[in-house]
mmCIF file of N, CA and C in Angstrom:
data_model
loop_
_atom_site.group_PDB
_atom_site.id
_atom_site.type_symbol
_atom_site.label_atom_id
_atom_site.label_comp_id
_atom_site.label_asym_id
_atom_site.label_seq_id
_atom_site.Cartn_x
_atom_site.Cartn_y
_atom_site.Cartn_z
ATOM 1 N N MET A 1 1.138 -1.066 -0.410
ATOM 2 C CA MET A 1 -0.297 -0.297 0.019
ATOM 3 C C MET A 1 1.124 1.195 0.430
ATOM 4 N N HIS A 2 1.062 1.886 -0.796
ATOM 5 C CA HIS A 2 0.991 3.545 -0.470
ATOM 6 C C HIS A 2 0.758 4.399 -0.303
ATOM 7 N N LEU A 3 1.222 5.692 0.931
ATOM 8 C CA LEU A 3 0.527 6.764 1.542
ATOM 9 C C LEU A 3 1.105 7.805 0.599
ATOM 10 N N ASP A 4 0.421 8.270 0.028
ATOM 11 C CA ASP A 4 0.473 9.617 -0.292
ATOM 12 C C ASP A 4 1.003 11.021 1.065
ATOM 13 N N LEU A 5 1.599 11.070 2.342
ATOM 14 C CA LEU A 5 2.429 11.793 2.639
ATOM 15 C C LEU A 5 1.648 12.882 2.702
ATOM 16 N N LYS A 6 1.035 13.506 1.674
ATOM 17 C CA LYS A 6 0.704 15.222 1.275
ATOM 18 C C LYS A 6 -1.207 15.087 2.067
ATOM 19 N N ARG A 7 -1.008 14.244 1.414
ATOM 20 C CA ARG A 7 -2.700 13.764 1.323
ATOM 21 C C ARG A 7 -3.046 13.837 3.134
ATOM 22 N N ILE A 8 -2.357 13.206 4.149
ATOM 23 C CA ILE A 8 -2.453 12.600 5.447
ATOM 24 C C ILE A 8 -2.337 13.570 5.718
ATOM 25 N N ARG A 9 -2.258 14.926 5.711
ATOM 26 C CA ARG A 9 -0.814 15.513 5.660
ATOM 27 C C ARG A 9 -2.051 16.588 6.061
ATOM 28 N N ARG A 10 -2.681 16.404 4.751
ATOM 29 C CA ARG A 10 -4.062 17.824 4.624
ATOM 30 C C ARG A 10 -4.692 16.924 5.056
ATOM 31 N N HIS A 11 -5.420 15.862 5.429
ATOM 32 C CA HIS A 11 -6.427 15.240 5.988
ATOM 33 C C HIS A 11 -6.435 16.092 8.056
ATOM 34 N N LEU A 12 -4.827 15.744 8.724
ATOM 35 C CA LEU A 12 -4.550 15.714 9.546
ATOM 36 C C LEU A 12 -5.228 17.239 9.760
ATOM 37 N N ARG A 13 -4.115 18.149 8.869
ATOM 38 C CA ARG A 13 -4.133 19.471 9.151
ATOM 39 C C ARG A 13 -5.748 19.889 9.088
ATOM 40 N N ASP A 14 -6.872 19.378 8.808
ATOM 41 C CA ASP A 14 -8.075 19.524 8.808
ATOM 42 C C ASP A 14 -8.902 19.082 9.146
ATOM 43 N N GLY A 15 -8.100 17.762 10.187
ATOM 44 C CA GLY A 15 -9.493 17.447 10.101
ATOM 45 C C GLY A 15 -10.431 16.473 10.103
ATOM 46 N N THR A 16 -10.098 16.025 9.574
ATOM 47 C CA THR A 16 -11.153 15.009 8.604
ATOM 48 C C THR A 16 -11.010 13.512 8.560
ATOM 49 N N LEU A 17 -11.242 13.328 9.873
ATOM 50 C CA LEU A 17 -10.156 11.653 10.162
ATOM 51 C C LEU A 17 -10.463 10.359 9.447
ATOM 52 N N THR A 18 -11.980 10.656 8.898
ATOM 53 C CA THR A 18 -12.837 9.943 8.506
ATOM 54 C C THR A 18 -11.893 8.707 7.129
ATOM 55 N N PRO A 19 -11.852 10.352 6.190
ATOM 56 C CA PRO A 19 -11.404 9.966 4.488
ATOM 57 C C PRO A 19 -9.761 9.404 5.036
ATOM 58 N N LEU A 20 -9.480 10.207 6.025
ATOM 59 C CA LEU A 20 -7.722 9.788 6.385
ATOM 60 C C LEU A 20 -7.369 8.503 6.947
ATOM 61 N N PHE A 21 -8.699 7.720 7.816
ATOM 62 C CA PHE A 21 -8.555 5.746 7.775
ATOM 63 C C PHE A 21 -8.761 4.765 7.586
ATOM 64 N N ILE A 22 -9.902 6.024 5.654
ATOM 65 C CA ILE A 22 -10.488 4.557 4.198
ATOM 66 C C ILE A 22 -9.755 4.988 3.919
ATOM 67 N N GLU A 23 -9.879 5.770 3.350
ATOM 68 C CA GLU A 23 -8.840 6.679 1.888
ATOM 69 C C GLU A 23 -7.365 6.440 1.813
ATOM 70 N N GLU A 24 -6.725 6.595 3.255
ATOM 71 C CA GLU A 24 -5.600 7.495 3.162
ATOM 72 C C GLU A 24 -4.801 5.145 3.872
ATOM 73 N N LEU A 25 -5.984 5.377 5.384
ATOM 74 C CA LEU A 25 -4.767 4.115 5.602
ATOM 75 C C LEU A 25 -5.510 2.305 5.275
ATOM 76 N N GLY A 26 -6.381 2.474 4.424
ATOM 77 C CA GLY A 26 -7.394 1.755 4.011
ATOM 78 C C GLY A 26 -8.484 0.609 5.697
ATOM 79 N N TRP A 27 -8.867 1.235 6.192
ATOM 80 C CA TRP A 27 -10.028 0.546 6.604
ATOM 81 C C TRP A 27 -11.420 1.293 6.527
ATOM 82 N N ASP A 28 -11.811 0.436 7.831
ATOM 83 C CA ASP A 28 -13.208 0.322 7.288
ATOM 84 C C ASP A 28 -14.457 1.190 8.032
ATOM 85 N N TYR A 29 -15.399 0.868 6.800
ATOM 86 C CA TYR A 29 -16.320 2.934 8.063
ATOM 87 C C TYR A 29 -16.067 1.467 9.768
ATOM 88 N N HIS A 30 -17.394 2.547 9.657
ATOM 89 C CA HIS A 30 -17.766 2.082 11.247
ATOM 90 C C HIS A 30 -18.161 3.235 11.208
ATOM 91 N N SER A 31 -19.834 3.485 12.676
ATOM 92 C CA SER A 31 -20.653 4.489 12.573
ATOM 93 C C SER A 31 -21.497 3.204 13.813
ATOM 94 N N ALA A 32 -20.416 4.035 15.682
ATOM 95 C CA ALA A 32 -20.849 3.056 16.481
ATOM 96 C C ALA A 32 -20.649 4.643 17.471
ATOM 97 N N THR A 33 -22.035 4.970 19.019
ATOM 98 C CA THR A 33 -21.803 6.037 18.766
ATOM 99 C C THR A 33 -22.084 5.853 20.071
ATOM 100 N N LEU A 34 -20.951 6.250 21.217
ATOM 101 C CA LEU A 34 -20.106 5.909 22.317
ATOM 102 C C LEU A 34 -21.010 7.387 23.412
ATOM 103 N N THR A 35 -22.076 7.115 24.071
ATOM 104 C CA THR A 35 -22.080 8.225 25.780
ATOM 105 C C THR A 35 -21.772 7.579 27.502
ATOM 106 N N LEU A 36 -20.543 9.080 27.446
ATOM 107 C CA LEU A 36 -19.482 8.657 28.126
ATOM 108 C C LEU A 36 -20.617 9.427 29.240
ATOM 109 N N PRO A 37 -21.288 9.210 30.326
ATOM 110 C CA PRO A 37 -21.021 10.713 31.540
ATOM 111 C C PRO A 37 -19.726 10.180 32.017
ATOM 112 N N VAL A 38 -18.696 11.842 32.462
ATOM 113 C CA VAL A 38 -17.698 12.022 33.136
ATOM 114 C C VAL A 38 -17.434 13.220 34.012
ATOM 115 N N ARG A 39 -17.005 12.826 35.234
ATOM 116 C CA ARG A 39 -17.785 14.281 36.093
ATOM 117 C C ARG A 39 -19.439 14.992 35.631
ATOM 118 N N GLU A 40 -19.973 15.121 35.304
ATOM 119 C CA GLU A 40 -20.933 15.645 36.107
ATOM 120 C C GLU A 40 -21.311 16.036 34.361
ATOM 121 N N GLN A 41 -20.750 15.390 33.698
ATOM 122 C CA GLN A 41 -20.956 16.137 32.112
ATOM 123 C C GLN A 41 -20.900 14.728 31.103
ATOM 124 N N THR A 42 -21.906 14.974 30.186
ATOM 125 C CA THR A 42 -22.012 14.078 29.038
ATOM 126 C C THR A 42 -20.635 13.657 27.506
ATOM 127 N N PHE A 43 -20.641 12.961 27.552
ATOM 128 C CA PHE A 43 -19.521 12.958 25.983
ATOM 129 C C PHE A 43 -20.380 12.424 24.713
ATOM 130 N N THR A 44 -19.862 12.707 24.138
ATOM 131 C CA THR A 44 -20.508 11.750 22.823
ATOM 132 C C THR A 44 -19.268 11.558 22.129
ATOM 133 N N LEU A 45 -18.757 10.299 21.631
ATOM 134 C CA LEU A 45 -18.098 9.939 21.249
ATOM 135 C C LEU A 45 -18.219 9.009 19.879
ATOM 136 N N HIS A 46 -17.822 9.617 18.761
ATOM 137 C CA HIS A 46 -17.795 8.969 17.796
ATOM 138 C C HIS A 46 -17.322 7.906 16.626
ATOM 139 N N ALA A 47 -17.927 6.732 15.903
ATOM 140 C CA ALA A 47 -16.610 6.327 15.365
ATOM 141 C C ALA A 47 -15.842 6.409 14.127
ATOM 142 N N VAL A 48 -15.100 6.215 13.788
ATOM 143 C CA VAL A 48 -14.372 6.978 12.365
ATOM 144 C C VAL A 48 -13.726 5.405 12.115
ATOM 145 N N ALA A 49 -13.604 5.333 12.329
ATOM 146 C CA ALA A 49 -13.292 3.517 11.200
ATOM 147 C C ALA A 49 -13.167 2.809 13.084
ATOM 148 N N GLU A 50 -12.630 1.748 11.909
ATOM 149 C CA GLU A 50 -12.882 0.181 12.191
ATOM 150 C C GLU A 50 -11.305 -0.629 11.560
ATOM 151 N N LYS A 51 -10.994 -1.222 12.013
ATOM 152 C CA LYS A 51 -9.403 -2.818 11.562
ATOM 153 C C LYS A 51 -9.499 -3.222 12.328
ATOM 154 N N ARG A 52 -10.329 -5.234 12.161
ATOM 155 C CA ARG A 52 -9.750 -5.763 13.146
ATOM 156 C C ARG A 52 -9.861 -5.900 13.938
ATOM 157 N N GLY A 53 -11.200 -5.183 14.646
ATOM 158 C CA GLY A 53 -11.897 -5.218 15.649
ATOM 159 C C GLY A 53 -11.722 -3.548 17.075
ATOM 160 N N LEU A 54 -10.504 -2.592 16.216
ATOM 161 C CA LEU A 54 -10.103 -1.459 16.689
ATOM 162 C C LEU A 54 -11.419 -0.581 16.087
ATOM 163 N N THR A 55 -11.992 0.343 16.743
ATOM 164 C CA THR A 55 -12.256 1.101 16.388
ATOM 165 C C THR A 55 -11.734 2.610 17.016
ATOM 166 N N VAL A 56 -11.533 3.085 16.053
ATOM 167 C CA VAL A 56 -10.717 4.502 16.304
ATOM 168 C C VAL A 56 -12.216 5.598 16.678
ATOM 169 N N PHE A 57 -12.993 5.665 17.920
ATOM 170 C CA PHE A 57 -13.663 8.063 18.138
ATOM 171 C C PHE A 57 -12.725 8.616 18.232
ATOM 172 N N ALA A 58 -13.798 9.512 17.165
ATOM 173 C CA ALA A 58 -13.970 10.358 18.134
ATOM 174 C C ALA A 58 -13.733 11.968 19.383
ATOM 175 N N CYS A 59 -14.413 12.698 19.971
ATOM 176 C CA CYS A 59 -15.406 13.231 21.254
ATOM 177 C C CYS A 59 -14.910 14.099 20.839
ATOM 178 N N ALA A 60 -15.021 15.561 19.442
ATOM 179 C CA ALA A 60 -14.957 16.520 19.438
ATOM 180 C C ALA A 60 -15.958 17.659 20.251
ATOM 181 N N ALA A 61 -15.858 18.803 20.639
ATOM 182 C CA ALA A 61 -16.310 19.559 21.788
ATOM 183 C C ALA A 61 -16.723 20.202 21.216
ATOM 184 N N PRO A 62 -17.947 20.611 22.096
ATOM 185 C CA PRO A 62 -19.115 21.358 21.981
ATOM 186 C C PRO A 62 -19.499 22.021 21.084
ATOM 187 N N PRO A 63 -20.091 22.816 20.174
ATOM 188 C CA PRO A 63 -20.212 24.097 19.490
ATOM 189 C C PRO A 63 -19.300 25.078 20.668
ATOM 190 N N GLY A 64 -19.211 26.293 20.446
ATOM 191 C CA GLY A 64 -18.783 27.177 21.228
ATOM 192 C C GLY A 64 -17.949 27.349 22.941
ATOM 193 N N GLU A 65 -17.170 25.835 23.049
ATOM 194 C CA GLU A 65 -16.908 25.897 23.995
ATOM 195 C C GLU A 65 -15.343 25.138 23.875
ATOM 196 N N THR A 66 -14.981 24.892 24.734
ATOM 197 C CA THR A 66 -13.315 25.062 24.252
ATOM 198 C C THR A 66 -12.711 23.211 24.549
ATOM 199 N N ILE A 67 -11.793 21.963 24.390
ATOM 200 C CA ILE A 67 -12.446 21.256 25.075
ATOM 201 C C ILE A 67 -10.947 21.322 26.392
ATOM 202 N N PRO A 68 -11.733 19.570 27.266
ATOM 203 C CA PRO A 68 -11.897 19.055 28.421
ATOM 204 C C PRO A 68 -10.932 19.382 28.630
ATOM 205 N N PRO A 69 -10.502 19.452 30.156
ATOM 206 C CA PRO A 69 -8.922 19.672 30.698
ATOM 207 C C PRO A 69 -7.952 17.860 30.937
ATOM 208 N N TYR A 70 -7.045 17.667 30.659
ATOM 209 C CA TYR A 70 -6.193 17.713 30.425
ATOM 210 C C TYR A 70 -6.760 15.865 31.390
ATOM 211 N N PRO A 71 -6.900 16.048 32.654
ATOM 212 C CA PRO A 71 -7.743 15.371 33.593
ATOM 213 C C PRO A 71 -8.539 14.042 33.192
ATOM 214 N N VAL A 72 -9.879 15.040 31.809
ATOM 215 C CA VAL A 72 -10.953 14.932 31.983
ATOM 216 C C VAL A 72 -11.211 14.158 30.856
ATOM 217 N N ARG A 73 -9.699 14.547 29.851
ATOM 218 C CA ARG A 73 -9.481 13.485 28.981
ATOM 219 C C ARG A 73 -9.135 12.327 28.792
ATOM 220 N N GLY A 74 -8.403 12.321 30.042
ATOM 221 C CA GLY A 74 -8.294 10.345 29.710
ATOM 222 C C GLY A 74 -9.070 10.092 30.427
ATOM 223 N N GLU A 75 -10.051 10.636 31.914
ATOM 224 C CA GLU A 75 -10.526 10.114 31.848
ATOM 225 C C GLU A 75 -11.642 9.096 30.915
ATOM 226 N N ILE A 76 -12.208 10.069 29.536
ATOM 227 C CA ILE A 76 -13.327 9.946 29.090
ATOM 228 C C ILE A 76 -11.788 8.525 28.504
ATOM 229 N N GLU A 77 -10.951 8.925 28.063
ATOM 230 C CA GLU A 77 -9.760 7.743 27.314
ATOM 231 C C GLU A 77 -9.750 6.583 27.981
ATOM 232 N N ARG A 78 -9.557 6.463 29.339
ATOM 233 C CA ARG A 78 -9.782 5.678 30.010
ATOM 234 C C ARG A 78 -10.741 4.471 30.000
ATOM 235 N N ARG A 79 -11.983 5.583 30.304
ATOM 236 C CA ARG A 79 -14.061 5.074 29.741
ATOM 237 C C ARG A 79 -13.966 4.545 28.789
ATOM 238 N N GLY A 80 -13.845 5.208 27.526
ATOM 239 C CA GLY A 80 -14.116 4.673 26.606
ATOM 240 C C GLY A 80 -13.568 3.139 26.330
ATOM 241 N N GLY A 81 -11.982 3.305 26.338
ATOM 242 C CA GLY A 81 -11.526 2.139 26.189
ATOM 243 C C GLY A 81 -10.362 1.872 25.313
ATOM 244 N N ALA A 82 -10.061 3.381 25.383
ATOM 245 C CA ALA A 82 -9.233 3.520 23.321
ATOM 246 C C ALA A 82 -8.687 4.498 23.771
ATOM 247 N N ALA A 83 -7.356 4.562 23.014
ATOM 248 C CA ALA A 83 -7.058 6.393 22.313
ATOM 249 C C ALA A 83 -8.366 7.209 21.748
ATOM 250 N N LEU A 84 -8.140 8.664 22.192
ATOM 251 C CA LEU A 84 -9.296 9.044 21.640
ATOM 252 C C LEU A 84 -8.629 10.019 20.934
ATOM 253 N N LEU A 85 -8.987 10.694 19.344
ATOM 254 C CA LEU A 85 -8.406 11.899 18.642
ATOM 255 C C LEU A 85 -9.092 12.878 19.135
#
């Protein structure tokens, strides 16, 4: 499989994770949603792609809000059971 580093960098810069994983890295489509309560807030994670049982989830900050602080992100990661993008 030939990787086009220019396109991969563009996807990373633009935050287009689904095309990055599906088109560039050869992963499979996945459409799961995971809802996690963490510290009196609820975070929704959306599947980006899946490969051989490993699912990549993305957790975006709600409109107008910043991403959660590091300790909260760590807790989301531990409860979700995977590394988050």
